[in-house]
PDB file of C-alpha atoms in Angstrom:
ATOM      1  CA  MET A 137      -4.261   2.512  14.831  1.00  0.00           C
ATOM      2  CA  GLN A 138      -5.848   3.632  18.094  1.00  0.00           C
ATOM      3  CA  GLN A 139      -2.778   2.357  19.954  1.00  0.00           C
ATOM      4  CA  ILE A 140      -0.511   4.395  17.680  1.00  0.00           C
ATOM      5  CA  CYS A 141      -2.540   7.536  18.329  1.00  0.00           C
ATOM      6  CA  GLU A 142      -2.398   6.955  22.097  1.00  0.00           C
ATOM      7  CA  MET A 143       1.364   6.456  21.886  1.00  0.00           C
ATOM      8  CA  PHE A 144       1.770   9.790  20.129  1.00  0.00           C
ATOM      9  CA  GLU A 145      -0.457  11.496  22.695  1.00  0.00           C
ATOM     10  CA  SER A 146       1.932  10.405  25.445  1.00  0.00           C
ATOM     11  CA  GLU A 147       4.797  12.387  23.928  1.00  0.00           C
ATOM     12  CA  SER A 148       5.701  15.552  25.846  1.00  0.00           C
ATOM     13  CA  GLU A 149       6.752  17.594  22.795  1.00  0.00           C
ATOM     14  CA  PRO A 150       5.712  19.541  20.852  1.00  0.00           C
ATOM     15  CA  LEU A 151       2.988  21.217  22.920  1.00  0.00           C
ATOM     16  CA  PHE A 152       0.288  22.225  20.439  1.00  0.00           C
ATOM     17  CA  ASN A 153      -2.567  24.536  21.456  1.00  0.00           C
ATOM     18  CA  ALA A 154      -1.409  24.935  25.051  1.00  0.00           C
ATOM     19  CA  PRO A 155      -3.870  26.274  27.659  1.00  0.00           C
ATOM     20  CA  ASN A 156      -2.470  29.801  27.238  1.00  0.00           C
ATOM     21  CA  GLU A 157      -2.572  29.443  23.458  1.00  0.00           C
ATOM     22  CA  LEU A 158      -1.755  32.138  20.966  1.00  0.00           C
ATOM     23  CA  SER A 159      -4.602  34.300  19.753  1.00  0.00           C
ATOM     24  CA  ALA A 160      -5.926  34.102  16.206  1.00  0.00           C
ATOM     25  CA  ALA A 161      -4.387  37.504  15.448  1.00  0.00           C
ATOM     26  CA  VAL A 162      -0.921  36.366  16.550  1.00  0.00           C
ATOM     27  CA  LEU A 163      -1.236  33.162  14.530  1.00  0.00           C
ATOM     28  CA  ASP A 164      -2.239  35.206  11.485  1.00  0.00           C
ATOM     29  CA  ASP A 165       0.841  37.394  11.955  1.00  0.00           C
ATOM     30  CA  CYS A 166       3.073  34.315  12.278  1.00  0.00           C
ATOM     31  CA  LEU A 167       1.610  32.844   9.102  1.00  0.00           C
ATOM     32  CA  PHE A 168       2.142  36.133   7.257  1.00  0.00           C
ATOM     33  CA  VAL A 169       5.806  36.304   8.352  1.00  0.00           C
ATOM     34  CA  LEU A 170       6.407  32.687   7.366  1.00  0.00           C
ATOM     35  CA  GLY A 171       4.652  33.184   4.041  1.00  0.00           C
ATOM     36  CA  THR A 172       6.720  36.269   3.228  1.00  0.00           C
ATOM     37  CA  ALA A 173       9.970  34.474   4.120  1.00  0.00           C
ATOM     38  CA  ASN A 174       8.883  31.465   2.070  1.00  0.00           C
ATOM     39  CA  VAL A 175       8.201  33.542  -1.054  1.00  0.00           C
ATOM     40  CA  ASP A 176      11.563  35.286  -0.689  1.00  0.00           C
ATOM     41  CA  ASN A 177      13.375  31.976  -0.236  1.00  0.00           C
ATOM     42  CA  ALA A 178      11.633  30.391  -3.240  1.00  0.00           C
ATOM     43  CA  GLU A 179      12.336  33.350  -5.529  1.00  0.00           C
ATOM     44  CA  ARG A 180      16.036  33.489  -4.589  1.00  0.00           C
ATOM     45  CA  ALA A 181      16.552  29.747  -4.963  1.00  0.00           C
ATOM     46  CA  SER A 182      19.771  28.677  -6.661  1.00  0.00           C
ATOM     47  CA  PRO A 183      19.730  25.918  -9.306  1.00  0.00           C
ATOM     48  CA  ALA A 184      22.972  24.600  -7.789  1.00  0.00           C
ATOM     49  CA  ARG A 185      21.248  23.736  -4.516  1.00  0.00           C
ATOM     50  CA  GLY A 186      19.335  20.557  -3.730  1.00  0.00           C
ATOM     51  CA  HIS A 187      21.815  17.959  -4.995  1.00  0.00           C
ATOM     52  CA  PHE A 188      23.048  17.050  -1.506  1.00  0.00           C
ATOM     53  CA  LYS A 189      19.854  16.507   0.455  1.00  0.00           C
ATOM     54  CA  GLU A 190      17.986  13.554  -0.957  1.00  0.00           C
ATOM     55  CA  GLY A 191      18.357   9.823  -1.328  1.00  0.00           C
ATOM     56  CA  HIS A 192      21.434   8.346   0.361  1.00  0.00           C
ATOM     57  CA  VAL A 193      22.346  11.694   1.916  1.00  0.00           C
ATOM     58  CA  ALA A 194      18.942  11.998   3.601  1.00  0.00           C
ATOM     59  CA  LEU A 195      19.152   8.379   4.752  1.00  0.00           C
ATOM     60  CA  LEU A 196      22.559   9.067   6.308  1.00  0.00           C
ATOM     61  CA  PHE A 197      21.161  11.971   8.333  1.00  0.00           C
ATOM     62  CA  ILE A 198      18.076  10.011   9.377  1.00  0.00           C
ATOM     63  CA  ARG A 199      20.298   7.239  10.749  1.00  0.00           C
ATOM     64  CA  LEU A 200      22.837   9.562  12.371  1.00  0.00           C
ATOM     65  CA  CYS A 201      20.165  11.622  14.116  1.00  0.00           C
ATOM     66  CA  HIS A 202      18.539   8.425  15.357  1.00  0.00           C
ATOM     67  CA  VAL A 203      21.857   7.247  16.823  1.00  0.00           C
ATOM     68  CA  LEU A 204      22.568  10.673  18.337  1.00  0.00           C
ATOM     69  CA  LYS A 205      18.967  11.014  19.610  1.00  0.00           C
ATOM     70  CA  GLN A 206      18.348  14.307  17.817  1.00  0.00           C
ATOM     71  CA  SER A 207      14.962  15.836  17.035  1.00  0.00           C
ATOM     72  CA  ALA A 208      13.319  16.101  13.640  1.00  0.00           C
ATOM     73  CA  GLU A 209      14.007  19.829  13.652  1.00  0.00           C
ATOM     74  CA  VAL A 210      17.738  19.253  14.147  1.00  0.00           C
ATOM     75  CA  LYS A 211      17.722  16.567  11.464  1.00  0.00           C
ATOM     76  CA  CYS A 212      16.070  18.782   8.829  1.00  0.00           C
ATOM     77  CA  HIS A 213      18.237  21.757   9.739  1.00  0.00           C
ATOM     78  CA  ALA A 214      21.368  19.621   9.456  1.00  0.00           C
ATOM     79  CA  ILE A 215      20.293  18.336   6.031  1.00  0.00           C
ATOM     80  CA  GLU A 216      19.749  21.888   4.785  1.00  0.00           C
ATOM     81  CA  LEU A 217      23.114  22.971   6.243  1.00  0.00           C
ATOM     82  CA  TYR A 218      24.858  20.065   4.541  1.00  0.00           C
ATOM     83  CA  ASP A 219      23.285  20.847   1.180  1.00  0.00           C
ATOM     84  CA  ALA A 220      24.254  24.516   1.424  1.00  0.00           C
ATOM     85  CA  PHE A 221      27.772  23.686   2.612  1.00  0.00           C
ATOM     86  CA  MET A 222      28.516  20.992   0.019  1.00  0.00           C
ATOM     87  CA  THR A 223      27.217  23.180  -2.813  1.00  0.00           C
ATOM     88  CA  GLU A 224      29.544  26.000  -1.800  1.00  0.00           C
ATOM     89  CA  HIS A 225      32.381  23.640  -0.892  1.00  0.00           C
ATOM     90  CA  VAL A 226      32.407  21.935  -4.302  1.00  0.00           C
ATOM     91  CA  VAL A 227      32.370  25.299  -6.105  1.00  0.00           C
ATOM     92  CA  GLN A 228      35.295  26.553  -3.999  1.00  0.00           C
ATOM     93  CA  LEU A 229      37.313  23.385  -4.508  1.00  0.00           C
ATOM     94  CA  ARG A 230      36.717  23.361  -8.257  1.00  0.00           C
ATOM     95  CA  ARG A 231      37.824  26.980  -8.504  1.00  0.00           C
ATOM     96  CA  HIS A 232      40.914  26.247  -6.422  1.00  0.00           C
ATOM     97  CA  VAL A 233      41.925  23.310  -8.632  1.00  0.00           C
ATOM     98  CA  ARG A 234      41.545  25.327 -11.832  1.00  0.00           C
ATOM     99  CA  ASP A 235      43.484  28.273 -10.377  1.00  0.00           C
ATOM    100  CA  ALA A 236      46.250  25.961  -9.169  1.00  0.00           C
ATOM    101  CA  CYS A 237      46.611  24.224 -12.521  1.00  0.00           C
ATOM    102  CA  GLY A 238      46.721  27.563 -14.326  1.00  0.00           C
ATOM    103  CA  SER A 239      49.032  29.260 -11.824  1.00  0.00           C
ATOM    104  CA  ASP A 240      51.926  29.430 -14.305  1.00  0.00           C
ATOM    105  CA  ASP A 241      49.945  31.827 -16.499  1.00  0.00           C
ATOM    106  CA  ARG A 242      50.630  35.509 -15.920  1.00  0.00           C
ATOM    107  CA  SER A 243      47.423  36.842 -17.408  1.00  0.00           C
ATOM    108  CA  LYS A 244      44.214  35.881 -19.173  1.00  0.00           C
ATOM    109  CA  GLU A 245      45.727  37.153 -22.403  1.00  0.00           C
ATOM    110  CA  ARG A 246      48.594  34.690 -22.193  1.00  0.00           C
ATOM    111  CA  ARG A 247      46.145  31.864 -21.406  1.00  0.00           C
ATOM    112  CA  ARG A 248      44.239  32.690 -24.587  1.00  0.00           C
ATOM    113  CA  ARG A 249      47.454  32.463 -26.595  1.00  0.00           C
ATOM    114  CA  ARG A 250      48.176  28.906 -25.549  1.00  0.00           C
ATOM    115  CA  ASN A 251      48.086  26.386 -28.324  1.00  0.00           C
ATOM    116  CA  ARG A 252      45.596  23.546 -28.380  1.00  0.00           C
ATOM    117  CA  GLY A 253      48.067  20.949 -27.110  1.00  0.00           C
ATOM    118  CA  LYS A 254      48.908  22.899 -23.979  1.00  0.00           C
ATOM    119  CA  LYS A 255      45.240  23.544 -23.302  1.00  0.00           C
ATOM    120  CA  GLU A 256      44.432  19.850 -23.507  1.00  0.00           C
ATOM    121  CA  LYS A 257      47.363  19.106 -21.205  1.00  0.00           C
ATOM    122  CA  MET A 258      46.056  21.613 -18.670  1.00  0.00           C
ATOM    123  CA  GLU A 259      42.580  20.044 -18.802  1.00  0.00           C
ATOM    124  CA  GLU A 260      44.114  16.619 -18.170  1.00  0.00           C
ATOM    125  CA  GLU A 261      45.938  18.017 -15.156  1.00  0.00           C
ATOM    126  CA  VAL A 262      42.733  19.621 -13.881  1.00  0.00           C
ATOM    127  CA  GLY A 263      40.966  16.257 -14.231  1.00  0.00           C
ATOM    128  CA  ARG A 264      43.741  14.440 -12.379  1.00  0.00           C
ATOM    129  CA  GLN A 265      43.849  16.980  -9.557  1.00  0.00           C
ATOM    130  CA  TRP A 266      40.061  17.041  -9.306  1.00  0.00           C
ATOM    131  CA  ALA A 267      39.908  13.251  -8.969  1.00  0.00           C
ATOM    132  CA  MET A 268      42.286  13.496  -6.013  1.00  0.00           C
ATOM    133  CA  VAL A 269      40.162  16.234  -4.429  1.00  0.00           C
ATOM    134  CA  VAL A 270      36.962  14.191  -4.876  1.00  0.00           C
ATOM    135  CA  GLY A 271      38.618  11.256  -3.122  1.00  0.00           C
ATOM    136  CA  ARG A 272      39.567  13.481  -0.197  1.00  0.00           C
ATOM    137  CA  VAL A 273      36.051  14.958  -0.014  1.00  0.00           C
ATOM    138  CA  ARG A 274      34.517  11.475   0.054  1.00  0.00           C
ATOM    139  CA  SER A 275      36.741  10.461   2.949  1.00  0.00           C
ATOM    140  CA  GLN A 276      35.431  13.452   4.918  1.00  0.00           C
ATOM    141  CA  LEU A 277      31.699  13.116   4.120  1.00  0.00           C
ATOM    142  CA  LEU A 278      30.718  11.489   7.407  1.00  0.00           C
ATOM    143  CA  LEU A 279      32.727  14.034   9.387  1.00  0.00           C
ATOM    144  CA  ARG A 280      31.065  16.928   7.519  1.00  0.00           C
ATOM    145  CA  ALA A 281      27.619  15.430   8.089  1.00  0.00           C
ATOM    146  CA  LEU A 282      28.301  15.115  11.811  1.00  0.00           C
ATOM    147  CA  SER A 283      29.558  18.705  11.901  1.00  0.00           C
ATOM    148  CA  CYS A 284      26.273  19.880  10.371  1.00  0.00           C
ATOM    149  CA  ILE A 285      24.307  17.934  12.985  1.00  0.00           C
ATOM    150  CA  GLN A 286      26.490  19.401  15.722  1.00  0.00           C
ATOM    151  CA  ILE A 287      25.897  22.958  14.473  1.00  0.00           C
ATOM    152  CA  ALA A 288      22.153  22.376  14.164  1.00  0.00           C
ATOM    153  CA  SER A 289      21.996  20.945  17.684  1.00  0.00           C
ATOM    154  CA  LYS A 290      23.784  24.006  19.070  1.00  0.00           C
ATOM    155  CA  LEU A 291      21.220  26.249  17.401  1.00  0.00           C
ATOM    156  CA  LEU A 292      18.104  24.309  18.393  1.00  0.00           C
ATOM    157  CA  CYS A 293      18.761  22.150  21.458  1.00  0.00           C
ATOM    158  CA  ARG A 294      19.075  22.620  25.174  1.00  0.00           C
ATOM    159  CA  PRO A 295      22.759  22.609  26.248  1.00  0.00           C
ATOM    160  CA  SER A 296      22.394  19.086  27.638  1.00  0.00           C
ATOM    161  CA  ALA A 297      21.178  17.783  24.257  1.00  0.00           C
ATOM    162  CA  VAL A 298      23.899  19.343  22.079  1.00  0.00           C
ATOM    163  CA  VAL A 299      25.948  16.791  20.133  1.00  0.00           C
ATOM    164  CA  SER A 300      29.323  16.585  21.842  1.00  0.00           C
ATOM    165  CA  ILE A 301      32.750  15.948  20.371  1.00  0.00           C
ATOM    166  CA  ASP A 302      32.847  12.687  22.337  1.00  0.00           C
ATOM    167  CA  ALA A 303      29.641  11.520  20.609  1.00  0.00           C
ATOM    168  CA  ILE A 304      31.054  12.414  17.189  1.00  0.00           C
ATOM    169  CA  GLU A 305      34.303  10.589  17.956  1.00  0.00           C
ATOM    170  CA  GLU A 306      32.331   7.502  18.912  1.00  0.00           C
ATOM    171  CA  VAL A 307      30.326   7.497  15.661  1.00  0.00           C
ATOM    172  CA  LEU A 308      33.473   7.985  13.599  1.00  0.00           C
ATOM    173  CA  ARG A 309      35.270   5.228  15.489  1.00  0.00           C
ATOM    174  CA  LYS A 310      32.455   2.758  14.853  1.00  0.00           C
ATOM    175  CA  ALA A 311      32.599   3.686  11.168  1.00  0.00           C
ATOM    176  CA  GLY A 312      36.309   2.837  11.116  1.00  0.00           C
ATOM    177  CA  LEU A 313      37.421   6.460  10.700  1.00  0.00           C
ATOM    178  CA  ARG A 314      40.072   8.163  12.777  1.00  0.00           C
ATOM    179  CA  PHE A 315      39.597  11.886  13.235  1.00  0.00           C
ATOM    180  CA  GLY A 316      40.981  13.575  16.334  1.00  0.00           C
ATOM    181  CA  ARG A 317      39.212  16.200  18.415  1.00  0.00           C
ATOM    182  CA  THR A 318      41.141  18.951  16.642  1.00  0.00           C
ATOM    183  CA  SER A 319      39.959  17.693  13.257  1.00  0.00           C
ATOM    184  CA  ILE A 320      36.357  17.629  14.494  1.00  0.00           C
ATOM    185  CA  ARG A 321      36.604  21.239  15.686  1.00  0.00           C
ATOM    186  CA  LYS A 322      38.235  22.321  12.418  1.00  0.00           C
ATOM    187  CA  SER A 323      35.494  20.588  10.426  1.00  0.00           C
ATOM    188  CA  GLU A 324      32.821  22.549  12.265  1.00  0.00           C
ATOM    189  CA  LEU A 325      34.667  25.797  11.530  1.00  0.00           C
ATOM    190  CA  ARG A 326      35.134  24.759   7.886  1.00  0.00           C
ATOM    191  CA  VAL A 327      31.387  24.321   7.475  1.00  0.00           C
ATOM    192  CA  LEU A 328      30.642  27.668   9.133  1.00  0.00           C
ATOM    193  CA  ASP A 329      33.303  29.482   7.092  1.00  0.00           C
ATOM    194  CA  ALA A 330      31.963  28.088   3.811  1.00  0.00           C
ATOM    195  CA  LEU A 331      28.477  29.340   4.747  1.00  0.00           C
ATOM    196  CA  GLY A 332      29.768  32.738   5.807  1.00  0.00           C
ATOM    197  CA  HIS A 333      28.579  31.829   9.323  1.00  0.00           C
ATOM    198  CA  HIS A 334      24.967  32.059   8.082  1.00  0.00           C
ATOM    199  CA  SER A 335      23.851  28.891   9.815  1.00  0.00           C
ATOM    200  CA  THR A 336      20.159  29.710  10.288  1.00  0.00           C
ATOM    201  CA  LEU A 337      18.324  28.231   7.302  1.00  0.00           C
ATOM    202  CA  PRO A 338      14.594  27.682   6.646  1.00  0.00           C
ATOM    203  CA  THR A 339      13.365  24.109   7.096  1.00  0.00           C
ATOM    204  CA  PRO A 340      10.043  22.336   6.419  1.00  0.00           C
ATOM    205  CA  VAL A 341       9.622  21.505  10.130  1.00  0.00           C
ATOM    206  CA  VAL A 342       9.103  25.160  11.072  1.00  0.00           C
ATOM    207  CA  TYR A 343       6.291  25.482   8.529  1.00  0.00           C
ATOM    208  CA  LEU A 344       4.841  22.098   9.424  1.00  0.00           C
ATOM    209  CA  GLU A 345       4.597  22.879  13.139  1.00  0.00           C
ATOM    210  CA  SER A 346       3.151  26.337  12.492  1.00  0.00           C
ATOM    211  CA  LEU A 347       0.501  25.004  10.123  1.00  0.00           C
ATOM    212  CA  LEU A 348      -0.490  22.311  12.621  1.00  0.00           C
ATOM    213  CA  GLU A 349      -0.802  24.901  15.398  1.00  0.00           C
ATOM    214  CA  ILE A 350      -3.160  26.928  13.206  1.00  0.00           C
ATOM    215  CA  LEU A 351      -5.064  23.796  12.185  1.00  0.00           C
ATOM    216  CA  GLY A 352      -5.580  22.841  15.818  1.00  0.00           C
ATOM    217  CA  HIS A 353      -6.728  26.342  16.658  1.00  0.00           C
ATOM    218  CA  ASN A 354      -9.345  26.219  13.889  1.00  0.00           C
ATOM    219  CA  ASP A 355     -10.502  22.646  14.559  1.00  0.00           C
ATOM    220  CA  GLN A 356      -9.949  21.275  18.059  1.00  0.00           C
ATOM    221  CA  ARG A 357     -11.164  17.807  17.009  1.00  0.00           C
ATOM    222  CA  VAL A 358      -7.903  17.168  15.155  1.00  0.00           C
ATOM    223  CA  ASN A 359      -5.478  14.810  16.924  1.00  0.00           C
ATOM    224  CA  LEU A 360      -2.453  17.049  16.441  1.00  0.00           C
ATOM    225  CA  ARG A 361       0.023  14.803  18.225  1.00  0.00           C
ATOM    226  CA  ALA A 362      -0.723  11.816  16.016  1.00  0.00           C
ATOM    227  CA  LEU A 363      -0.832  13.975  12.885  1.00  0.00           C
ATOM    228  CA  TYR A 364       2.475  15.588  13.804  1.00  0.00           C
ATOM    229  CA  HIS A 365       4.380  12.340  14.284  1.00  0.00           C
ATOM    230  CA  VAL A 366       3.018  10.753  11.118  1.00  0.00           C
ATOM    231  CA  SER A 367       3.904  13.979   9.280  1.00  0.00           C
ATOM    232  CA  LEU A 368       7.508  13.637  10.455  1.00  0.00           C
ATOM    233  CA  GLN A 369       7.669  10.115   9.024  1.00  0.00           C
ATOM    234  CA  VAL A 370       6.216  11.358   5.743  1.00  0.00           C
ATOM    235  CA  LEU A 371       8.778  14.175   5.772  1.00  0.00           C
ATOM    236  CA  ASP A 372      11.570  11.600   6.029  1.00  0.00           C
ATOM    237  CA  LEU A 373      10.153   9.835   2.977  1.00  0.00           C
ATOM    238  CA  PHE A 374       9.896  13.166   1.183  1.00  0.00           C
ATOM    239  CA  TYR A 375      13.609  13.812   1.713  1.00  0.00           C
ATOM    240  CA  LEU A 376      14.487  10.281   0.638  1.00  0.00           C
ATOM    241  CA  HIS A 377      12.582  10.646  -2.666  1.00  0.00           C
ATOM    242  CA  ARG A 378      12.688  14.430  -3.112  1.00  0.00           C
ATOM    243  CA  ASN A 379      13.967  14.552  -6.696  1.00  0.00           C
ATOM    244  CA  ARG A 380      11.584  11.828  -7.809  1.00  0.00           C
ATOM    245  CA  VAL A 381       8.606  13.615  -6.214  1.00  0.00           C
ATOM    246  CA  TYR A 382       9.342  16.906  -7.970  1.00  0.00           C
ATOM    247  CA  ALA A 383      10.189  15.221 -11.274  1.00  0.00           C
ATOM    248  CA  GLU A 384       6.804  13.495 -11.282  1.00  0.00           C
ATOM    249  CA  LEU A 385       5.055  16.709 -10.253  1.00  0.00           C
ATOM    250  CA  MET A 386       6.733  18.558 -13.114  1.00  0.00           C
ATOM    251  CA  ASP A 387       5.766  15.821 -15.604  1.00  0.00           C
ATOM    252  CA  ARG A 388       2.123  15.990 -14.531  1.00  0.00           C
ATOM    253  CA  ALA A 389       2.111  19.769 -14.796  1.00  0.00           C
ATOM    254  CA  MET A 390       3.543  19.551 -18.321  1.00  0.00           C
ATOM    255  CA  GLU A 391       0.961  16.943 -19.247  1.00  0.00           C
ATOM    256  CA  GLY A 392      -1.809  19.248 -18.065  1.00  0.00           C
ATOM    257  CA  ILE A 393      -0.453  22.099 -20.175  1.00  0.00           C
ATOM    258  CA  ARG A 394      -0.243  19.902 -23.269  1.00  0.00           C
ATOM    259  CA  LYS A 395      -3.826  18.753 -22.818  1.00  0.00           C
ATOM    260  CA  ARG A 396      -5.034  22.347 -22.703  1.00  0.00           C
ATOM    261  CA  HIS A 397      -2.902  23.269 -25.752  1.00  0.00           C
ATOM    262  CA  LEU A 398      -1.614  26.303 -23.902  1.00  0.00           C
ATOM    263  CA  GLU A 399       2.078  25.875 -24.471  1.00  0.00           C
ATOM    264  CA  SER A 400       3.017  29.538 -24.662  1.00  0.00           C
ATOM    265  CA  GLU A 401       6.647  30.523 -24.222  1.00  0.00           C
ATOM    266  CA  ASP A 402       5.968  31.736 -20.666  1.00  0.00           C
ATOM    267  CA  GLU A 403       4.357  28.420 -19.710  1.00  0.00           C
ATOM    268  CA  ARG A 404       7.197  26.413 -21.224  1.00  0.00           C
ATOM    269  CA  HIS A 405       9.688  28.436 -19.173  1.00  0.00           C
ATOM    270  CA  SER A 406       7.667  28.003 -15.982  1.00  0.00           C
ATOM    271  CA  MET A 407       7.789  24.242 -16.476  1.00  0.00           C
ATOM    272  CA  SER A 408      11.513  24.141 -17.331  1.00  0.00           C
ATOM    273  CA  SER A 409      14.040  23.079 -14.717  1.00  0.00           C
ATOM    274  CA  SER A 410      14.960  26.677 -13.894  1.00  0.00           C
ATOM    275  CA  GLY A 411      11.357  27.868 -13.983  1.00  0.00           C
ATOM    276  CA  PHE A 412      10.314  25.075 -11.629  1.00  0.00           C
ATOM    277  CA  LEU A 413      12.847  26.126  -8.965  1.00  0.00           C
ATOM    278  CA  PRO A 414      10.360  28.215  -6.934  1.00  0.00           C
ATOM    279  CA  VAL A 415       8.157  25.122  -6.606  1.00  0.00           C
ATOM    280  CA  THR A 416      10.983  22.837  -5.453  1.00  0.00           C
ATOM    281  CA  ASN A 417      12.005  25.431  -2.856  1.00  0.00           C
ATOM    282  CA  ASP A 418       8.501  26.297  -1.636  1.00  0.00           C
ATOM    283  CA  LEU A 419       8.596  24.983   1.940  1.00  0.00           C
ATOM    284  CA  MET A 420       5.028  26.009   2.693  1.00  0.00           C
ATOM    285  CA  PHE A 421       3.835  23.967  -0.276  1.00  0.00           C
ATOM    286  CA  ALA A 422       5.944  20.965   0.739  1.00  0.00           C
ATOM    287  CA  SER A 423       4.785  21.133   4.370  1.00  0.00           C
ATOM    288  CA  THR A 424       1.134  21.377   3.353  1.00  0.00           C
ATOM    289  CA  ALA A 425       1.534  18.325   1.103  1.00  0.00           C
ATOM    290  CA  VAL A 426       3.246  16.389   3.915  1.00  0.00           C
ATOM    291  CA  ILE A 427       0.425  17.171   6.368  1.00  0.00           C
ATOM    292  CA  SER A 428      -2.218  16.212   3.795  1.00  0.00           C
ATOM    293  CA  CYS A 429      -0.482  12.901   3.153  1.00  0.00           C
ATOM    294  CA  ALA A 430      -0.201  12.208   6.893  1.00  0.00           C
ATOM    295  CA  ALA A 431      -3.880  12.978   7.417  1.00  0.00           C
ATOM    296  CA  TYR A 432      -4.770  10.602   4.598  1.00  0.00           C
ATOM    297  CA  LEU A 433      -2.642   7.827   6.105  1.00  0.00           C
ATOM    298  CA  LEU A 434      -4.238   8.288   9.531  1.00  0.00           C
ATOM    299  CA  GLU A 435      -7.719   8.174   7.996  1.00  0.00           C
ATOM    300  CA  ILE A 436      -6.893   5.033   6.016  1.00  0.00           C
ATOM    301  CA  GLY A 437      -5.538   3.463   9.205  1.00  0.00           C
ATOM    302  CA  ARG A 438      -8.747   4.166  11.101  1.00  0.00           C
ATOM    303  CA  ALA A 439     -10.845   2.741   8.275  1.00  0.00           C
ATOM    304  CA  HIS A 440      -8.978  -0.584   8.488  1.00  0.00           C
ATOM    305  CA  VAL A 441      -9.144  -0.961  12.299  1.00  0.00           C
TER     306      VAL A 441
END
């Protein structure tokens, strides 16, 4: 374990608690700003989000960012971009298919007058068209993921570290996919257009690094470099098992309520899927849990040396 800690200490980034470190007042202000943004993000969370950033999707981004030598911050930002894009993309495509299949109707009134047979026929056509669209979306998944990584790298990296079109072409070629440079550029624009060019999204890494900076300021005995790198590995695991983690957390919360016999209507709503949304989108909470888990793992490792 000591060797692992020394390896982390040799890393040049991030630079926690630098000689000209931030004052306690500035750190307090930073924490307040992050906390306010976190509350706003959690309260405005959409139930449609979160389906495209765990499990196999997270594993894909972990592997791609490893191949492309991208940082944890780029990786997390790309995952959040992909989830936001795919959520909006699927909604847009579904709406387009339904509009296309109902394009012969002149008005909503005439649609309501259709007999049952015609309605069933339209639904069959929608299903057939949608199956074709899903197949096309699947064939573009790797390209869209790479576009999200490229956008994130442009936002967060030095110019020399930005993911290039050549690098994307190489990854696609090795995967047996043929997309030209024009298609790669169009994919990047497609992602940005779907997001309304709002490409700056909150990520757990920002909260994690800020909390560690404050922790190091309050207790200089903490090995921040080791804690940071173990936290990033725990964060990867969190993304891989995100739904399972929150499902178990929700079950335990419900069990606690049942034991106290306090199942009021408000409490039942707070523990429903929609009521639990602020918890699943609370990045400060997730980052704190990740750091706590990393600290526990480091302590267990020292105890077994």
